[in-house]
Amino acid sequence: MARLVMKFGGTSVATIERIRNVAAHVRREVEAGYEVAVVVSAMSGKTNELVGWVQECHKLYDPREYDAVVASGEQVTSGLLALTLQQMGLAARSWQGWQIPILTSDAHGSARIESIDPARLNAGFARGEVAVIAGFQGMHEATGRLTTLGRGGSDTSAVAVAAAIGAERCDIYTDVDGVYTTDPRIVPKARKLEKVSFEEMLEMASLGSKVLQVRSVEIAMVHKVRTFVRSSFDDPADPRPGTLICEEEEIVEQQVVTGIAFSKDEAQITLRRVADKPGVAAAIFGPLADSNINVDMIIQVVSGQAGSGAPATTDMTFTVQAADYERAMDLLRKLKSEIAYEAVEGATDVVKISAIGVGMRSHAGVAALAFRALAEKGVNIRAITTSEIKFSVLIDKDHTELAVRTLHSLYGLDKAA
Ligand code: ASP
Ligand code: MG
């Protein structure tokens, strides 16, 4: 029998009535002949509430107890959905991560899935049961402790389960009806994509699109899990297919640029007049890396007074995640004499805008078009990075909408009026 994983996010299970609607979607697939594993998130807002309670109890909380608390949101919805399915006359049972088991690393709060043994799930399918799996959670085998997979981790649970049970596809049901060329709240002309490649989706998720957790896309790509993003608010009797995330070869009509992503989660740091000599970059970025602070864009400007007799210096600009900004600034201030810079400046009112498309591999000058278009709109670019299938610019946050709309039109992504 063919197998299917269906994942439902927090807004899709926010009330008992919505859980009934989820159950109707599940019943449709069972009646179509699938063996179904359903992965559920916590009710919307629940995980935030649980995290808040943890912080209220203990500012420097034990991450193992954090996991014990926040994993409970998914325990509730898995039980409620199993009950609702039973009430409809379907055989169903709930599964917590540790019961399957879904084994993970011991990085509490952002654990990685290491293995999923499908044996118990298989036995359940053989009994004719729908498996209702609590997303977001697993277990670290050696310590026997509960773990969670990081915010948005139910997507990752779903794709990993799909790989483990050999599902034909993984349907991620959410409150939007697919993956868009950009955020439709910012660009009303954004279009729904019929298909998007794993690689592009990975970039989009990493660069700010919040549709899927980044790790879920990594797993889908490695295990070639055909993954649909689709709406749980569609009529269960007549749902639309949503957006398929699949291999590049499956996509016939390729645009040069597939989507525009943006992230306001960025901060810029500039070190003024750093000595321009071997070892400076290591002196700056080594300690940041040791403190687990991820650096993204880096620009080095040689401003040095070459020939003037004074030692050459350089300005070094880079970006970190907004959440790491204070820690990074603190660390750099402490290292002032070691690194030997003159001043440190920072800005948090910045946004990173990225254009993504596998077509960039075979087209030259794609980014240059954007630089010109942004200049014409008076948008100043603070930093640039490029790679094979994307480029990103860092600009003032105030220009987010203008820049996203400009690039969206520039690359022909606007839907026909
Ligand atoms: N409930 C968890 C969260 O809010 C996991 C998820 O919904 O994917 O992050
Ligand atoms: Mg999510």
Coordinates of C-alpha atoms and ligand atoms in Angstrom, one line a residue:
M1 CA 0.0 0.0 0.0
A2 CA 1.2 3.5 -0.7
R3 CA 2.0 5.7 2.2
L4 CA 1.5 9.3 2.9
V5 CA 2.6 11.8 5.5
M6 CA 0.3 14.7 6.3
K7 CA 1.6 17.5 8.5
F8 CA -0.7 20.1 10.1
G9 CA 0.7 23.4 11.6
G10 CA -0.5 25.3 14.6
T11 CA -3.3 27.3 13.0
S12 CA -4.7 24.2 11.4
V13 CA -5.2 22.6 14.8
A14 CA -6.0 25.7 16.8
T15 CA -9.4 24.6 18.0
I16 CA -11.4 21.3 18.3
E17 CA -13.4 22.4 15.3
R18 CA -10.3 22.8 13.2
I19 CA -9.0 19.5 14.4
R20 CA -12.2 18.0 13.0
N21 CA -11.5 19.6 9.7
V22 CA -8.0 18.1 9.8
A23 CA -9.6 14.7 10.5
A24 CA -11.7 15.1 7.4
H25 CA -8.6 15.7 5.3
V26 CA -7.1 12.5 6.8
R27 CA -10.2 10.5 6.2
R28 CA -10.1 11.5 2.5
E29 CA -6.6 10.1 2.1
V30 CA -7.4 6.9 4.1
E31 CA -10.4 6.3 1.8
A32 CA -8.2 6.9 -1.2
G33 CA -6.2 3.8 0.0
Y34 CA -3.2 5.3 1.7
E35 CA -1.5 4.3 4.9
V36 CA -1.3 7.6 6.6
A37 CA 1.0 9.1 9.2
V38 CA -0.1 12.5 10.4
V39 CA 2.3 14.9 12.1
V40 CA 0.9 17.7 14.2
S41 CA 2.2 20.9 15.7
A42 CA 0.9 22.4 18.9
M43 CA -2.2 24.6 18.8
S44 CA -1.2 28.0 17.6
G45 CA 0.3 30.2 20.3
K46 CA 0.8 27.3 22.6
T47 CA 4.5 26.9 22.2
N48 CA 5.1 30.6 22.8
E49 CA 3.0 30.3 26.0
L50 CA 5.1 27.3 27.2
V51 CA 8.4 29.1 26.4
G52 CA 7.1 32.1 28.3
W53 CA 6.3 29.9 31.4
V54 CA 9.8 28.4 31.3
Q55 CA 11.4 31.8 31.2
E56 CA 9.2 33.0 34.0
C57 CA 10.3 30.1 36.2
H58 CA 14.0 30.4 35.6
K59 CA 15.9 32.9 33.4
L60 CA 18.9 30.6 33.0
Y61 CA 16.8 27.5 32.6
D62 CA 18.0 23.9 32.2
P63 CA 17.4 23.2 28.5
R64 CA 16.4 19.6 29.2
E65 CA 13.5 20.9 31.3
Y66 CA 12.7 23.5 28.6
D67 CA 12.3 20.6 26.2
A68 CA 10.2 18.6 28.7
V69 CA 7.8 21.6 28.9
V70 CA 7.6 22.8 25.3
A71 CA 7.2 19.3 23.8
S72 CA 3.9 19.0 25.6
G73 CA 2.0 21.2 23.1
E74 CA 2.4 18.5 20.5
Q75 CA 1.5 15.7 22.9
V76 CA -1.9 17.4 23.4
T77 CA -2.8 17.8 19.7
S78 CA -1.6 14.3 18.8
G79 CA -4.0 12.8 21.4
L80 CA -6.9 15.1 20.4
L81 CA -6.5 14.3 16.7
A82 CA -6.4 10.5 17.4
L83 CA -9.6 10.8 19.5
T84 CA -11.3 12.8 16.7
L85 CA -10.3 10.2 14.1
Q86 CA -11.6 7.5 16.4
Q87 CA -14.8 9.4 16.8
M88 CA -15.2 9.3 13.0
G89 CA -14.8 5.6 13.0
L90 CA -11.2 5.4 11.9
A91 CA -8.6 3.3 13.8
A92 CA -5.9 5.8 15.0
R93 CA -3.4 6.2 17.8
S94 CA -1.0 8.9 19.0
W95 CA 2.7 8.5 19.0
Q96 CA 5.2 10.6 21.0
G97 CA 8.7 11.0 19.6
W98 CA 10.2 8.7 22.3
Q99 CA 7.6 6.0 21.6
I100 CA 8.5 5.5 18.0
P101 CA 11.4 6.3 18.7
I102 CA 12.6 9.4 16.9
L103 CA 16.2 9.6 18.1
T104 CA 18.1 12.9 18.1
S105 CA 21.3 14.6 19.2
D106 CA 21.4 16.0 22.7
A107 CA 21.4 19.7 21.5
H108 CA 18.3 20.5 23.6
G109 CA 16.1 23.1 22.1
S110 CA 17.5 22.5 18.6
A111 CA 18.2 18.8 18.4
R112 CA 18.9 17.1 15.1
I113 CA 17.1 13.9 14.1
E114 CA 19.6 11.0 13.9
S115 CA 17.4 8.1 13.2
I116 CA 13.8 7.0 13.1
D117 CA 13.0 3.3 13.4
P118 CA 9.9 2.6 11.3
A119 CA 9.2 -0.8 12.9
R120 CA 6.5 0.2 15.3
L121 CA 4.8 2.5 12.8
N122 CA 4.8 -0.3 10.3
A123 CA 3.2 -2.6 12.8
G124 CA 0.5 0.1 13.4
F125 CA -0.1 0.4 9.6
A126 CA -0.4 -3.4 9.4
R127 CA -3.2 -3.1 12.1
G128 CA -4.9 -0.6 9.9
E129 CA -4.2 2.4 12.2
V130 CA -3.6 6.0 11.3
A131 CA -0.4 7.0 13.1
V132 CA -0.8 10.5 14.7
I133 CA 2.7 11.7 15.5
A134 CA 3.6 14.6 17.8
G135 CA 5.9 16.8 15.8
F136 CA 8.8 18.8 17.0
Q137 CA 10.0 16.2 19.6
G138 CA 12.3 13.3 19.9
M139 CA 14.6 11.6 22.4
H140 CA 18.3 11.5 23.0
E141 CA 19.0 7.8 23.4
A142 CA 22.0 7.8 25.8
T143 CA 20.4 10.0 28.4
G144 CA 16.8 9.0 27.7
R145 CA 15.7 12.7 27.7
L146 CA 13.1 14.4 25.6
T147 CA 14.4 16.7 23.0
T148 CA 12.8 19.3 20.7
L149 CA 13.9 20.2 17.2
G150 CA 13.9 24.0 17.3
R151 CA 11.0 26.4 16.4
G152 CA 9.1 25.2 13.4
G153 CA 10.5 21.7 13.9
S154 CA 7.3 19.8 13.1
D155 CA 8.0 20.3 9.4
T156 CA 11.3 18.5 10.0
S157 CA 9.6 15.7 11.9
A158 CA 7.2 15.2 9.0
V159 CA 9.7 15.0 6.2
A160 CA 12.0 12.8 8.3
V161 CA 9.1 10.4 9.0
A162 CA 8.2 10.4 5.3
A163 CA 11.8 9.4 4.5
A164 CA 11.8 6.7 7.2
I165 CA 8.5 5.0 6.2
G166 CA 9.1 5.4 2.4
A167 CA 6.1 7.7 1.9
E168 CA 5.1 8.5 -1.6
R169 CA 5.0 12.2 -0.6
C170 CA 4.8 14.5 2.3
D171 CA 2.0 17.1 2.4
I172 CA 2.6 20.1 4.6
Y173 CA -0.8 21.7 5.4
T174 CA -0.6 25.2 6.5
D175 CA -2.5 28.5 6.5
V176 CA -1.2 29.5 3.1
D177 CA -2.0 27.7 -0.1
G178 CA 1.5 27.2 -1.3
V179 CA 5.0 28.8 -1.8
Y180 CA 4.8 32.3 -3.3
T181 CA 7.4 34.2 -5.4
T182 CA 7.6 36.5 -2.4
D183 CA 5.5 37.4 0.7
P184 CA 2.0 38.3 -0.7
R185 CA 1.5 40.6 2.3
I186 CA 4.3 42.8 0.9
V187 CA 3.7 42.3 -2.8
P188 CA 0.0 41.7 -3.7
K189 CA 1.2 40.7 -7.1
A190 CA 3.1 37.7 -5.7
R191 CA 2.3 34.5 -7.6
K192 CA 1.9 31.0 -6.2
L193 CA 4.5 28.7 -7.6
E194 CA 3.4 25.4 -9.0
K195 CA 6.8 23.8 -8.4
V196 CA 10.0 24.8 -6.8
S197 CA 13.3 22.9 -6.6
F198 CA 14.7 21.6 -3.4
E199 CA 17.8 23.8 -3.7
E200 CA 15.8 27.0 -4.3
M201 CA 13.4 26.2 -1.4
L202 CA 16.5 25.6 0.8
E203 CA 17.8 29.1 -0.1
M204 CA 14.4 30.7 0.3
A205 CA 13.9 29.1 3.7
S206 CA 17.5 30.1 4.8
L207 CA 17.1 33.6 3.5
G208 CA 13.9 34.5 5.3
S209 CA 10.9 32.8 3.8
K210 CA 9.0 31.3 6.8
V211 CA 7.0 28.6 5.1
L212 CA 9.2 25.7 6.0
Q213 CA 11.9 25.0 8.6
V214 CA 15.3 25.0 6.9
R215 CA 16.2 21.5 8.2
S216 CA 13.0 20.0 6.8
V217 CA 14.1 21.1 3.3
E218 CA 17.6 19.7 3.8
I219 CA 16.1 16.3 4.7
A220 CA 13.7 16.4 1.8
M221 CA 16.5 17.2 -0.6
V222 CA 18.8 14.5 0.7
H223 CA 16.1 11.8 0.7
K224 CA 14.3 13.2 -2.4
V225 CA 11.0 13.4 -0.5
R226 CA 8.4 15.0 -2.8
T227 CA 6.9 17.6 -0.5
F228 CA 3.8 19.7 -1.1
V229 CA 3.0 22.9 0.7
R230 CA -0.8 23.3 0.7
S231 CA -3.7 24.8 2.6
S232 CA -5.6 23.1 5.4
F233 CA -8.4 25.6 4.9
D234 CA -9.4 24.1 1.5
D235 CA -12.6 22.0 1.4
P236 CA -11.5 18.5 2.5
A237 CA -13.7 17.2 -0.3
D238 CA -12.0 19.2 -3.0
P239 CA -8.5 20.4 -2.1
R240 CA -6.0 22.1 -4.4
P241 CA -2.5 20.6 -4.7
G242 CA -0.5 23.5 -3.5
T243 CA 3.2 23.9 -4.4
L244 CA 5.4 20.9 -5.1
I245 CA 9.0 21.0 -3.9
C246 CA 10.9 18.5 -6.1
E247 CA 14.0 17.9 -8.1
E248 CA 15.1 20.6 -10.6
E249 CA 14.7 18.2 -13.6
E250 CA 11.0 18.0 -12.9
I251 CA 10.5 21.7 -13.5
V252 CA 10.0 22.4 -17.2
E253 CA 9.6 26.1 -17.4
Q254 CA 12.5 27.7 -15.5
Q255 CA 12.6 31.4 -14.7
V256 CA 16.0 32.9 -14.1
V257 CA 14.7 34.2 -10.8
T258 CA 12.2 32.1 -8.9
G259 CA 11.6 34.1 -5.8
I260 CA 12.5 37.1 -3.6
A261 CA 13.1 36.5 0.1
F262 CA 13.8 39.0 2.8
S263 CA 15.0 38.8 6.4
K264 CA 14.7 41.6 8.9
D265 CA 16.5 39.4 11.3
E266 CA 19.9 41.0 10.5
A267 CA 22.3 43.4 12.1
Q268 CA 25.4 45.1 10.6
I269 CA 28.7 45.6 12.3
T270 CA 31.6 47.7 11.0
L271 CA 35.1 47.8 12.5
R272 CA 36.9 51.0 11.4
R273 CA 40.5 51.1 10.6
V274 CA 41.6 47.6 11.4
A275 CA 45.3 46.9 10.6
D276 CA 45.5 45.5 7.0
K277 CA 47.8 42.6 7.6
P278 CA 47.6 38.8 7.6
G279 CA 45.6 37.3 10.5
V280 CA 43.1 40.2 11.0
A281 CA 40.2 38.3 9.7
A282 CA 41.1 35.3 11.9
A283 CA 41.4 37.6 14.9
I284 CA 37.9 39.0 14.3
F285 CA 35.9 36.0 13.1
G286 CA 37.6 33.3 15.1
P287 CA 36.3 34.5 18.5
L288 CA 32.8 35.2 17.0
A289 CA 32.7 31.6 15.7
D290 CA 33.9 30.3 19.1
S291 CA 30.9 32.1 20.7
N292 CA 28.5 30.4 18.2
I293 CA 27.8 33.7 16.4
N294 CA 27.1 33.1 12.8
V295 CA 28.6 35.7 10.4
D296 CA 26.9 36.0 7.0
M297 CA 27.9 38.9 4.7
I298 CA 31.5 40.2 4.9
I299 CA 33.0 43.1 3.1
Q300 CA 36.5 44.4 3.5
V301 CA 37.4 47.8 2.2
V302 CA 41.0 48.8 1.9
S303 CA 41.1 52.4 3.0
G304 CA 44.7 52.3 3.8
Q305 CA 47.1 55.2 3.3
A306 CA 49.3 53.3 1.0
G307 CA 52.5 55.2 0.4
S308 CA 51.8 57.8 3.1
G309 CA 54.2 56.0 5.5
A310 CA 51.4 55.2 8.0
P311 CA 50.5 51.5 8.3
A312 CA 47.7 50.4 5.9
T313 CA 44.3 49.9 7.5
T314 CA 41.0 48.5 6.4
D315 CA 37.3 48.8 7.3
M316 CA 35.6 45.4 7.9
T317 CA 31.8 45.2 7.6
F318 CA 29.8 42.1 8.3
T319 CA 26.4 40.9 9.3
V320 CA 25.1 38.7 12.2
Q321 CA 21.6 37.7 13.2
A322 CA 19.8 40.3 15.1
A323 CA 19.5 38.0 18.1
D324 CA 23.3 37.8 18.3
Y325 CA 23.9 41.5 17.8
E326 CA 24.4 42.5 21.5
R327 CA 26.6 39.5 22.2
A328 CA 28.7 40.2 19.1
M329 CA 29.2 43.9 20.0
D330 CA 30.1 43.0 23.5
L331 CA 32.7 40.5 22.4
L332 CA 34.2 42.9 19.9
R333 CA 34.5 45.7 22.5
K334 CA 36.3 43.3 24.8
L335 CA 38.7 42.4 22.0
K336 CA 39.4 46.0 20.9
S337 CA 43.1 46.0 21.8
E338 CA 43.7 42.5 20.5
I339 CA 42.1 43.1 17.1
A340 CA 43.5 46.6 17.1
Y341 CA 40.7 48.6 15.4
E342 CA 39.8 52.2 16.0
A343 CA 36.1 52.2 16.3
V344 CA 33.1 49.8 16.1
E345 CA 29.7 50.8 14.7
G346 CA 26.5 48.8 14.4
A347 CA 23.1 49.0 12.9
T348 CA 20.0 46.9 13.4
D349 CA 17.7 48.9 11.1
V350 CA 18.7 46.8 8.1
V351 CA 17.1 44.1 6.0
K352 CA 18.6 41.5 3.7
I353 CA 16.8 41.0 0.4
S354 CA 17.7 38.0 -1.7
A355 CA 16.8 36.9 -5.2
I356 CA 16.9 33.1 -5.7
G357 CA 16.8 31.0 -8.9
V358 CA 18.7 28.0 -10.3
G359 CA 18.6 29.9 -13.7
M360 CA 21.3 32.2 -12.3
R361 CA 23.8 29.4 -13.0
S362 CA 23.5 29.9 -16.7
H363 CA 22.7 33.6 -16.9
A364 CA 25.3 36.4 -16.4
G365 CA 24.5 39.8 -15.1
V366 CA 21.4 38.9 -13.1
A367 CA 22.5 40.7 -10.0
A368 CA 23.8 43.8 -11.9
L369 CA 20.3 44.4 -13.1
A370 CA 19.1 44.6 -9.5
F371 CA 21.8 47.0 -8.5
R372 CA 20.8 49.4 -11.3
A373 CA 17.1 49.1 -10.5
L374 CA 17.7 49.7 -6.8
A375 CA 19.9 52.7 -7.6
E376 CA 17.2 54.2 -9.8
K377 CA 14.8 54.0 -6.8
G378 CA 17.3 55.7 -4.6
V379 CA 17.9 52.6 -2.5
N380 CA 21.5 52.5 -1.1
I381 CA 23.1 49.1 -0.9
R382 CA 25.2 48.5 2.3
A383 CA 26.6 45.1 1.4
I384 CA 26.3 42.4 -1.3
T385 CA 26.9 38.7 -1.4
T386 CA 26.4 36.3 -4.3
S387 CA 26.5 32.6 -4.8
E388 CA 25.6 30.2 -7.5
I389 CA 21.9 30.5 -7.3
K390 CA 21.2 33.6 -5.3
F391 CA 22.4 37.1 -4.5
S392 CA 21.6 39.2 -1.4
V393 CA 21.8 42.9 -0.7
L394 CA 21.7 44.6 2.7
I395 CA 19.7 47.8 2.7
D396 CA 17.9 50.1 5.2
K397 CA 14.8 48.5 6.7
D398 CA 12.6 51.4 5.6
H399 CA 13.2 50.4 2.0
T400 CA 12.0 46.8 2.4
E401 CA 8.8 47.1 0.5
L402 CA 10.1 49.3 -2.2
A403 CA 13.1 47.0 -2.8
V404 CA 11.1 43.7 -2.7
R405 CA 8.5 45.1 -5.1
T406 CA 11.2 46.5 -7.4
L407 CA 13.0 43.2 -7.7
H408 CA 9.8 41.3 -8.0
S409 CA 8.8 43.3 -11.1
L410 CA 12.3 43.5 -12.5
Y411 CA 12.5 39.7 -12.8
G412 CA 9.1 39.3 -14.3
L413 CA 7.5 37.7 -11.2
D414 CA 4.4 39.9 -11.0
K415 CA 1.2 38.1 -11.8
A416 CA -0.8 39.4 -14.7
A417 CA -3.2 42.1 -13.5
Ligands
ASP1 N1 5.1 24.0 17.9 C1 6.5 24.2 17.6 C2 6.8 25.7 17.3 O1 5.9 26.5 17.4 C3 6.9 23.4 16.4 C4 6.1 23.7 15.1 O2 5.0 24.2 15.2 O3 6.6 23.3 14.1 O4 7.9 26.0 17.0
MG2 MG 5.7 26.2 10.8

